[in-house]
Structures are given as C-alpha cells and as structure tokens.
PDB file of C-alpha atoms in Angstrom:
ATOM      1  CA  UNK N   1     -16.345  11.947  -1.207  1.00 53.00           C
ATOM      2  CA  UNK N   2     -15.589   8.748  -3.121  1.00 59.00           C
ATOM      3  CA  UNK N   3     -17.459   6.735  -0.500  1.00 62.00           C
ATOM      4  CA  UNK N   4     -20.624   8.754  -1.006  1.00 66.00           C
ATOM      5  CA  UNK N   5     -20.369   8.393  -4.793  1.00 68.00           C
ATOM      6  CA  UNK N   6     -20.094   4.622  -4.492  1.00 65.00           C
ATOM      7  CA  UNK N   7     -22.994   4.413  -2.103  1.00 65.00           C
ATOM      8  CA  UNK N   8     -25.265   6.483  -4.350  1.00 70.00           C
ATOM      9  CA  UNK N   9     -25.437   3.681  -6.894  1.00 68.00           C
ATOM     10  CA  UNK N  10     -26.010   0.839  -4.452  1.00 69.00           C
ATOM     11  CA  UNK N  11     -28.797  -0.119  -2.084  1.00 69.00           C
ATOM     12  CA  UNK N  12     -26.517  -1.744   0.465  1.00 70.00           C
ATOM     13  CA  UNK N  13     -22.952  -0.788   1.349  1.00 66.00           C
ATOM     14  CA  UNK N  14     -20.335  -3.090   2.839  1.00 69.00           C
ATOM     15  CA  UNK N  15     -17.184  -1.494   4.205  1.00 69.00           C
ATOM     16  CA  UNK N  16     -14.256  -3.467   5.511  1.00 70.00           C
ATOM     17  CA  UNK N  17     -10.775  -2.499   6.538  1.00 68.00           C
ATOM     18  CA  UNK N  18      -7.684  -4.354   7.708  1.00 64.00           C
ATOM     19  CA  UNK N  19      -6.249  -1.168   9.220  1.00 63.00           C
ATOM     20  CA  UNK N  20      -7.749   1.459  11.540  1.00 59.00           C
ATOM     21  CA  UNK N  21     -10.574   3.315   9.795  1.00 58.00           C
ATOM     22  CA  UNK N  22     -10.509   7.077  10.108  1.00 57.00           C
ATOM     23  CA  UNK N  23     -13.138   8.940  12.080  1.00 59.00           C
ATOM     24  CA  UNK N  24     -14.210  10.750   8.893  1.00 58.00           C
ATOM     25  CA  UNK N  25     -15.017   7.491   7.086  1.00 60.00           C
ATOM     26  CA  UNK N  26     -16.930   6.088  10.043  1.00 62.00           C
ATOM     27  CA  UNK N  27     -18.961   9.284  10.302  1.00 65.00           C
ATOM     28  CA  UNK N  28     -19.662   9.239   6.555  1.00 61.00           C
ATOM     29  CA  UNK N  29     -20.891   5.651   6.680  1.00 61.00           C
ATOM     30  CA  UNK N  30     -23.023   6.417   9.712  1.00 61.00           C
ATOM     31  CA  UNK N  31     -24.846   9.315   8.069  1.00 56.00           C
ATOM     32  CA  UNK N  32     -25.635   7.778   4.687  1.00 53.00           C
ATOM     33  CA  UNK N  33     -29.310   7.163   3.854  1.00 48.00           C
ATOM     34  CA  UNK N  34     -28.806   3.467   3.077  1.00 45.00           C
ATOM     35  CA  UNK N  35     -27.834   0.586   5.383  1.00 46.00           C
ATOM     36  CA  UNK N  36     -24.105   0.056   5.807  1.00 44.00           C
ATOM     37  CA  UNK N  37     -22.273  -2.897   7.266  1.00 48.00           C
ATOM     38  CA  UNK N  38     -19.130  -1.638   8.959  1.00 46.00           C
ATOM     39  CA  UNK N  39     -16.555  -4.375   9.443  1.00 48.00           C
ATOM     40  CA  UNK N  40     -13.195  -3.370  10.865  1.00 47.00           C
ATOM     41  CA  UNK N  41     -10.965  -6.324  11.559  1.00 47.00           C
ATOM     42  CA  UNK N  42      -7.433  -6.746  12.845  1.00 50.00           C
ATOM     43  CA  UNK N  43      -7.495 -10.504  12.263  1.00 59.00           C
ATOM     44  CA  UNK N  44      -4.518 -10.634   9.922  1.00 68.00           C
ATOM     45  CA  UNK N  45      -6.773 -10.833   6.862  1.00 76.00           C
ATOM     46  CA  UNK N  46      -6.487  -8.300   4.058  1.00 77.00           C
ATOM     47  CA  UNK N  47      -9.538  -6.432   2.720  1.00 78.00           C
ATOM     48  CA  UNK N  48     -10.002  -8.827  -0.184  1.00 81.00           C
ATOM     49  CA  UNK N  49     -10.073 -11.797   2.188  1.00 82.00           C
ATOM     50  CA  UNK N  50     -12.554 -10.061   4.498  1.00 81.00           C
ATOM     51  CA  UNK N  51     -14.849  -9.282   1.568  1.00 82.00           C
ATOM     52  CA  UNK N  52     -14.655 -12.769   0.057  1.00 84.00           C
ATOM     53  CA  UNK N  53     -15.251 -14.385   3.435  1.00 83.00           C
ATOM     54  CA  UNK N  54     -18.393 -12.302   3.909  1.00 82.00           C
ATOM     55  CA  UNK N  55     -19.852 -12.240   0.391  1.00 84.00           C
ATOM     56  CA  UNK N  56     -18.305 -15.086  -1.640  1.00 85.00           C
ATOM     57  CA  UNK N  57     -17.159 -17.766   0.821  1.00 86.00           C
ATOM     58  CA  UNK N  58     -17.534 -20.674  -1.630  1.00 88.00           C
ATOM     59  CA  UNK N  59     -16.512 -18.998  -4.893  1.00 85.00           C
ATOM     60  CA  UNK N  60     -13.394 -20.540  -6.445  1.00 80.00           C
ATOM     61  CA  UNK N  61     -12.471 -17.413  -8.416  1.00 79.00           C
ATOM     62  CA  UNK N  62     -12.780 -15.283  -5.293  1.00 82.00           C
ATOM     63  CA  UNK N  63     -10.446 -17.628  -3.421  1.00 80.00           C
ATOM     64  CA  UNK N  64      -7.833 -17.342  -6.166  1.00 78.00           C
ATOM     65  CA  UNK N  65      -8.054 -13.550  -6.209  1.00 80.00           C
ATOM     66  CA  UNK N  66      -7.861 -13.225  -2.431  1.00 82.00           C
ATOM     67  CA  UNK N  67      -4.678 -15.280  -2.412  1.00 77.00           C
ATOM     68  CA  UNK N  68      -3.150 -12.930  -4.979  1.00 75.00           C
ATOM     69  CA  UNK N  69      -4.400  -9.867  -3.113  1.00 78.00           C
ATOM     70  CA  UNK N  70      -2.888 -11.039   0.159  1.00 73.00           C
ATOM     71  CA  UNK N  71       0.464 -11.583  -1.500  1.00 70.00           C
ATOM     72  CA  UNK N  72       0.413  -8.016  -2.854  1.00 68.00           C
ATOM     73  CA  UNK N  73      -1.020  -6.352   0.265  1.00 65.00           C
ATOM     74  CA  UNK N  74       1.505  -7.884   2.661  1.00 60.00           C
ATOM     75  CA  UNK N  75       4.416  -7.477   0.223  1.00 57.00           C
ATOM     76  CA  UNK N  76       5.248 -11.159   0.294  1.00 59.00           C
ATOM     77  CA  UNK N  77       6.034 -11.389  -3.418  1.00 57.00           C
ATOM     78  CA  UNK N  78       5.870 -15.172  -3.202  1.00 65.00           C
ATOM     79  CA  UNK N  79       3.477 -15.448  -6.144  1.00 73.00           C
ATOM     80  CA  UNK N  80       4.746 -14.274  -9.531  1.00 83.00           C
ATOM     81  CA  UNK N  81       1.177 -13.854 -10.754  1.00 83.00           C
ATOM     82  CA  UNK N  82       0.431 -11.449  -7.916  1.00 82.00           C
ATOM     83  CA  UNK N  83       3.509  -9.412  -8.805  1.00 85.00           C
ATOM     84  CA  UNK N  84       2.467  -9.228 -12.453  1.00 89.00           C
ATOM     85  CA  UNK N  85      -1.057  -8.086 -11.587  1.00 88.00           C
ATOM     86  CA  UNK N  86       0.311  -5.480  -9.197  1.00 86.00           C
ATOM     87  CA  UNK N  87       2.392  -4.096 -12.064  1.00 91.00           C
ATOM     88  CA  UNK N  88      -0.660  -3.951 -14.331  1.00 92.00           C
ATOM     89  CA  UNK N  89      -2.666  -2.101 -11.682  1.00 87.00           C
ATOM     90  CA  UNK N  90       0.168   0.395 -11.233  1.00 89.00           C
ATOM     91  CA  UNK N  91       0.611   0.882 -14.980  1.00 92.00           C
ATOM     92  CA  UNK N  92      -2.603   2.872 -15.304  1.00 89.00           C
ATOM     93  CA  UNK N  93      -4.528   0.091 -17.038  1.00 92.00           C
ATOM     94  CA  UNK N  94      -8.305   0.596 -16.995  1.00 91.00           C
ATOM     95  CA  UNK N  95      -9.412  -0.630 -13.558  1.00 84.00           C
ATOM     96  CA  UNK N  96     -12.906  -1.590 -14.685  1.00 86.00           C
ATOM     97  CA  UNK N  97     -11.540  -3.731 -17.503  1.00 90.00           C
ATOM     98  CA  UNK N  98      -9.123  -5.445 -15.141  1.00 88.00           C
ATOM     99  CA  UNK N  99     -11.837  -6.173 -12.581  1.00 83.00           C
ATOM    100  CA  UNK N 100     -14.158  -7.512 -15.278  1.00 89.00           C
ATOM    101  CA  UNK N 101     -11.436  -9.815 -16.572  1.00 90.00           C
ATOM    102  CA  UNK N 102     -10.547 -11.076 -13.099  1.00 86.00           C
ATOM    103  CA  UNK N 103     -14.197 -11.662 -12.211  1.00 83.00           C
ATOM    104  CA  UNK N 104     -14.370 -14.097 -15.122  1.00 86.00           C
ATOM    105  CA  UNK N 105     -11.417 -16.044 -13.808  1.00 84.00           C
ATOM    106  CA  UNK N 106      -8.954 -14.718 -16.407  1.00 88.00           C
ATOM    107  CA  UNK N 107      -5.838 -13.599 -14.596  1.00 86.00           C
ATOM    108  CA  UNK N 108      -3.476 -13.048 -17.525  1.00 92.00           C
ATOM    109  CA  UNK N 109      -3.310 -12.545 -21.301  1.00 93.00           C
ATOM    110  CA  UNK N 110      -0.835 -11.734 -24.072  1.00 95.00           C
ATOM    111  CA  UNK N 111      -2.046  -8.131 -24.197  1.00 94.00           C
ATOM    112  CA  UNK N 112      -1.397  -7.701 -20.474  1.00 95.00           C
ATOM    113  CA  UNK N 113       2.086  -9.121 -20.957  1.00 96.00           C
ATOM    114  CA  UNK N 114       2.865  -6.374 -23.499  1.00 97.00           C
ATOM    115  CA  UNK N 115       1.458  -3.694 -21.203  1.00 96.00           C
ATOM    116  CA  UNK N 116       3.560  -4.989 -18.314  1.00 96.00           C
ATOM    117  CA  UNK N 117       6.716  -5.044 -20.422  1.00 97.00           C
ATOM    118  CA  UNK N 118       6.250  -1.368 -21.292  1.00 97.00           C
ATOM    119  CA  UNK N 119       5.443  -0.510 -17.669  1.00 96.00           C
ATOM    120  CA  UNK N 120       8.551  -2.277 -16.343  1.00 96.00           C
ATOM    121  CA  UNK N 121      10.703  -0.130 -18.609  1.00 97.00           C
ATOM    122  CA  UNK N 122       9.102   3.043 -17.226  1.00 96.00           C
ATOM    123  CA  UNK N 123       9.282   1.652 -13.707  1.00 96.00           C
ATOM    124  CA  UNK N 124      13.016   0.959 -14.028  1.00 97.00           C
ATOM    125  CA  UNK N 125      13.704   4.519 -15.119  1.00 97.00           C
ATOM    126  CA  UNK N 126      11.551   5.906 -12.294  1.00 97.00           C
ATOM    127  CA  UNK N 127      13.354   3.788  -9.682  1.00 97.00           C
ATOM    128  CA  UNK N 128      16.706   5.037 -10.956  1.00 96.00           C
ATOM    129  CA  UNK N 129      15.455   8.616 -10.536  1.00 96.00           C
ATOM    130  CA  UNK N 130      14.929   8.077  -6.798  1.00 96.00           C
ATOM    131  CA  UNK N 131      18.637   8.498  -6.114  1.00 94.00           C
ATOM    132  CA  UNK N 132      18.673  12.010  -7.585  1.00 93.00           C
ATOM    133  CA  UNK N 133      16.587  13.558  -4.822  1.00 91.00           C
ATOM    134  CA  UNK N 134      17.570  12.174  -1.419  1.00 96.00           C
ATOM    135  CA  UNK N 135      17.533  13.979   1.926  1.00 98.00           C
ATOM    136  CA  UNK N 136      18.520  12.123   5.121  1.00 98.00           C
ATOM    137  CA  UNK N 137      17.330  13.246   8.561  1.00 97.00           C
ATOM    138  CA  UNK N 138      17.945  11.787  12.018  1.00 97.00           C
ATOM    139  CA  UNK N 139      15.154  11.353  14.566  1.00 97.00           C
ATOM    140  CA  UNK N 140      16.045   9.896  17.980  1.00 95.00           C
ATOM    141  CA  UNK N 141      18.819   7.804  16.459  1.00 96.00           C
ATOM    142  CA  UNK N 142      16.881   6.623  13.403  1.00 97.00           C
ATOM    143  CA  UNK N 143      17.834   7.787   9.923  1.00 98.00           C
ATOM    144  CA  UNK N 144      14.900   8.678   7.666  1.00 98.00           C
ATOM    145  CA  UNK N 145      15.595   8.975   3.953  1.00 98.00           C
ATOM    146  CA  UNK N 146      13.348  11.274   1.900  1.00 98.00           C
ATOM    147  CA  UNK N 147      13.076  10.912  -1.854  1.00 98.00           C
ATOM    148  CA  UNK N 148      10.860  12.200  -4.670  1.00 98.00           C
ATOM    149  CA  UNK N 149       9.037   9.518  -6.683  1.00 98.00           C
ATOM    150  CA  UNK N 150       6.990   9.314  -9.863  1.00 97.00           C
ATOM    151  CA  UNK N 151       3.300   8.546  -9.415  1.00 95.00           C
ATOM    152  CA  UNK N 152       3.585   5.346 -11.456  1.00 95.00           C
ATOM    153  CA  UNK N 153       5.692   3.637  -8.777  1.00 95.00           C
ATOM    154  CA  UNK N 154       4.139   1.424  -6.135  1.00 92.00           C
ATOM    155  CA  UNK N 155       5.016   2.633  -2.653  1.00 93.00           C
ATOM    156  CA  UNK N 156       6.511  -0.716  -1.629  1.00 90.00           C
ATOM    157  CA  UNK N 157       8.837  -0.767  -4.652  1.00 92.00           C
ATOM    158  CA  UNK N 158       9.961   2.833  -4.166  1.00 96.00           C
ATOM    159  CA  UNK N 159      10.523   2.449  -0.422  1.00 96.00           C
ATOM    160  CA  UNK N 160      12.429  -0.795  -0.799  1.00 95.00           C
ATOM    161  CA  UNK N 161      14.730   0.695  -3.430  1.00 97.00           C
ATOM    162  CA  UNK N 162      15.585   3.536  -1.062  1.00 97.00           C
ATOM    163  CA  UNK N 163      16.214   1.127   1.828  1.00 97.00           C
ATOM    164  CA  UNK N 164      18.452  -1.007  -0.377  1.00 97.00           C
ATOM    165  CA  UNK N 165      20.538   1.834  -1.804  1.00 97.00           C
ATOM    166  CA  UNK N 166      20.790   4.464   0.948  1.00 97.00           C
ATOM    167  CA  UNK N 167      22.191   4.374   4.529  1.00 97.00           C
ATOM    168  CA  UNK N 168      18.757   4.814   6.115  1.00 98.00           C
ATOM    169  CA  UNK N 169      16.562   2.949   8.590  1.00 98.00           C
ATOM    170  CA  UNK N 170      13.248   4.248   7.290  1.00 98.00           C
ATOM    171  CA  UNK N 171      12.299   5.192   3.746  1.00 98.00           C
ATOM    172  CA  UNK N 172      10.014   8.186   3.289  1.00 98.00           C
ATOM    173  CA  UNK N 173       8.778   8.491  -0.281  1.00 98.00           C
ATOM    174  CA  UNK N 174       7.103  11.718  -1.365  1.00 98.00           C
ATOM    175  CA  UNK N 175       5.144  11.194  -4.564  1.00 98.00           C
ATOM    176  CA  UNK N 176       4.652  13.903  -7.137  1.00 97.00           C
ATOM    177  CA  UNK N 177       0.905  14.012  -6.428  1.00 96.00           C
ATOM    178  CA  UNK N 178       1.359  14.734  -2.708  1.00 97.00           C
ATOM    179  CA  UNK N 179       1.040  11.195  -1.356  1.00 97.00           C
ATOM    180  CA  UNK N 180       3.590   9.993   1.166  1.00 98.00           C
ATOM    181  CA  UNK N 181       4.735   6.470   2.059  1.00 97.00           C
ATOM    182  CA  UNK N 182       6.914   5.011   4.806  1.00 98.00           C
ATOM    183  CA  UNK N 183       8.692   1.681   5.167  1.00 97.00           C
ATOM    184  CA  UNK N 184      11.240   0.532   7.754  1.00 97.00           C
ATOM    185  CA  UNK N 185      14.057  -1.983   7.761  1.00 97.00           C
ATOM    186  CA  UNK N 186      13.679  -5.126   9.825  1.00 94.00           C
ATOM    187  CA  UNK N 187      14.588  -4.591  13.456  1.00 95.00           C
ATOM    188  CA  UNK N 188      13.855  -0.857  13.528  1.00 97.00           C
ATOM    189  CA  UNK N 189      11.655  -0.004  16.497  1.00 95.00           C
ATOM    190  CA  UNK N 190       9.167   2.549  15.179  1.00 96.00           C
ATOM    191  CA  UNK N 191       5.426   2.234  14.578  1.00 95.00           C
ATOM    192  CA  UNK N 192       4.916   3.675  11.102  1.00 96.00           C
ATOM    193  CA  UNK N 193       1.151   3.338  11.417  1.00 91.00           C
ATOM    194  CA  UNK N 194       1.296   6.077  14.050  1.00 94.00           C
ATOM    195  CA  UNK N 195       3.626   8.158  11.879  1.00 96.00           C
ATOM    196  CA  UNK N 196       1.217   7.969   8.922  1.00 94.00           C
ATOM    197  CA  UNK N 197      -1.600   9.321  11.064  1.00 92.00           C
ATOM    198  CA  UNK N 198       0.263  12.644  11.027  1.00 95.00           C
ATOM    199  CA  UNK N 199      -0.687  12.752   7.352  1.00 95.00           C
ATOM    200  CA  UNK N 200      -4.300  11.527   7.661  1.00 89.00           C
ATOM    201  CA  UNK N 201      -3.173   8.047   6.695  1.00 89.00           C
ATOM    202  CA  UNK N 202      -2.623   4.628   8.181  1.00 85.00           C
ATOM    203  CA  UNK N 203      -1.182   1.211   7.494  1.00 84.00           C
ATOM    204  CA  UNK N 204       0.872  -1.199   9.529  1.00 85.00           C
ATOM    205  CA  UNK N 205       3.787  -0.929  11.929  1.00 91.00           C
ATOM    206  CA  UNK N 206       6.327  -1.709   9.205  1.00 93.00           C
ATOM    207  CA  UNK N 207       4.777   0.204   6.295  1.00 93.00           C
ATOM    208  CA  UNK N 208       2.233   2.976   5.968  1.00 93.00           C
ATOM    209  CA  UNK N 209       1.114   5.916   3.898  1.00 93.00           C
ATOM    210  CA  UNK N 210      -0.929   9.087   3.763  1.00 94.00           C
ATOM    211  CA  UNK N 211      -1.176  12.445   2.018  1.00 95.00           C
ATOM    212  CA  UNK N 212       0.587  15.720   2.745  1.00 96.00           C
ATOM    213  CA  UNK N 213      -2.048  18.321   3.552  1.00 93.00           C
ATOM    214  CA  UNK N 214      -2.384  21.068   0.972  1.00 94.00           C
ATOM    215  CA  UNK N 215       0.115  19.496  -1.431  1.00 96.00           C
ATOM    216  CA  UNK N 216      -1.107  18.244  -4.815  1.00 95.00           C
ATOM    217  CA  UNK N 217       2.019  18.678  -6.921  1.00 97.00           C
ATOM    218  CA  UNK N 218       5.656  18.037  -6.016  1.00 97.00           C
ATOM    219  CA  UNK N 219       8.562  18.656  -8.393  1.00 97.00           C
ATOM    220  CA  UNK N 220      12.329  18.896  -8.135  1.00 95.00           C
ATOM    221  CA  UNK N 221      11.845  22.652  -7.649  1.00 96.00           C
ATOM    222  CA  UNK N 222       9.677  22.449  -4.506  1.00 97.00           C
ATOM    223  CA  UNK N 223      10.728  19.040  -3.176  1.00 97.00           C
ATOM    224  CA  UNK N 224      13.010  20.485  -0.490  1.00 97.00           C
ATOM    225  CA  UNK N 225      10.234  22.764   0.777  1.00 97.00           C
ATOM    226  CA  UNK N 226       7.767  19.869   0.931  1.00 97.00           C
ATOM    227  CA  UNK N 227      10.354  17.673   2.650  1.00 97.00           C
ATOM    228  CA  UNK N 228      10.902  20.469   5.175  1.00 97.00           C
ATOM    229  CA  UNK N 229       7.178  20.418   5.993  1.00 97.00           C
ATOM    230  CA  UNK N 230       7.294  16.658   6.521  1.00 98.00           C
ATOM    231  CA  UNK N 231      10.478  16.993   8.574  1.00 98.00           C
ATOM    232  CA  UNK N 232       8.801  19.511  10.869  1.00 97.00           C
ATOM    233  CA  UNK N 233       5.875  17.145  11.471  1.00 97.00           C
ATOM    234  CA  UNK N 234       8.221  14.261  12.246  1.00 97.00           C
ATOM    235  CA  UNK N 235      10.287  16.340  14.651  1.00 96.00           C
ATOM    236  CA  UNK N 236       7.163  17.332  16.537  1.00 96.00           C
ATOM    237  CA  UNK N 237       6.108  13.673  16.669  1.00 96.00           C
ATOM    238  CA  UNK N 238       9.409  12.201  17.889  1.00 95.00           C
ATOM    239  CA  UNK N 239      10.391  15.012  20.230  1.00 88.00           C
ATOM    240  CA  UNK N 240       7.026  15.524  21.902  1.00 79.00           C
TER     241      UNK N 240
END
C-alpha cells in the first residue's frame, strides 16, 4: 500500500487524520516494523494543522500553509491564494515541485499563473460536461443527483456545480477513475460520512468521498451501469 511505501523510507512515521481512520490503515500502522505515532483527532483541525501543531509549532511558513490548507479542506474559499493553489494541485502539476516551492515560503509565481490559466479553461469545459450525464434518484424524500465527471475536477467544485444547476438535495459525482464524491445542500438531514463508508471512504456530514469497488474506468458507455450499482448500495442503506 502507499502507507507501507512511505514508511519504508523513513525511520519514524506520523499519521494524523481529521476524519475516522479505516480499520485497514490502523492495522497497517500497527504492524509496521518502525515506530508510528497514530493521532486521530476530531478537534475541528484539518490534517495540515494537526501536523504543523505537532512537528512545526513555531514555523512561520508552516502557519501560512496550514491557513491555506484549512481554507481548501473546509471549502471556505475565503482566501484567493488557497483557491489558486487548489487549482494548481488539481491541474496535475508535479506534487514534489509544488511541495518544495511551498516549503521555501514561495506560494505563487508567474509560471504557476500560466498553468492555472490553462487549467481553468479545461476545468470550465469539464464542469459544463456535468450536465450531459445526470440521473436523479429519490431516497426517503431526498433527491440524489448522479453525474459523470472528469478526473481533473475537484470533488467540491463538481458537486457544487451539480447542486447549483440541478433540482437535487445531494450531489453524487462519479469520476472516470472510479472515485465517488457526495455533497449536500444546507439543511438536508443526511450524514454523508456514513454514506461514504459504503464505498470504503469517509469525510464529514456535509461532504464525503470514496471509491466504487471493482471500478477503475467509467465512461459515457458504462455510466448508467455504474450508477445502478451505486443506486443499489444507497437503497440498501436508506431502506434497511
């Protein structure tokens, strides 16, 4: 697993999570040959804040980055810089290069601006495509809208577009690589964290995500079949 690969190159592992950690991850951390510090917190802090608090409590750069991370994680979108960095991360830009740049306190550059401009054009087209594949299902009085999304989209952006443009209470985005994301409108009484657990995922009450078992590729040709599988899981969950 990815966790084991990371731990192979380090003498000490620190794992933190701001959402429930799966049994598989806990078991993996518990059986590794090196010490691991398992920190699972529901304190309202995001992972970046938990890590900075533990490892870099007095580092100015870390404080700046955690503020940006919190804005992105909780979908506040109150900081334009956080939004721009989220776009760069979603664009496919080399993660190692981005982390190296941020670690030096550089949070933006002219080259990143050009990359973001190109990404926003692709993102706009991908968001427009969401309306071409929409299926609406009703579960105990709540309307769930299913749509097929390009991998380049962030789940929050895709879900919000569906909520804004379709008569649904909950957005269910099925990505072309088999990932799935949920987001509800304000005032809708459903715990999406519990829903995501049906797909080996997690998150928060208002937004969550996971992966559809056995599905690695979704296209317009098999979208209805994949949506049917998801629909069956949701029916079992709500009608149990």
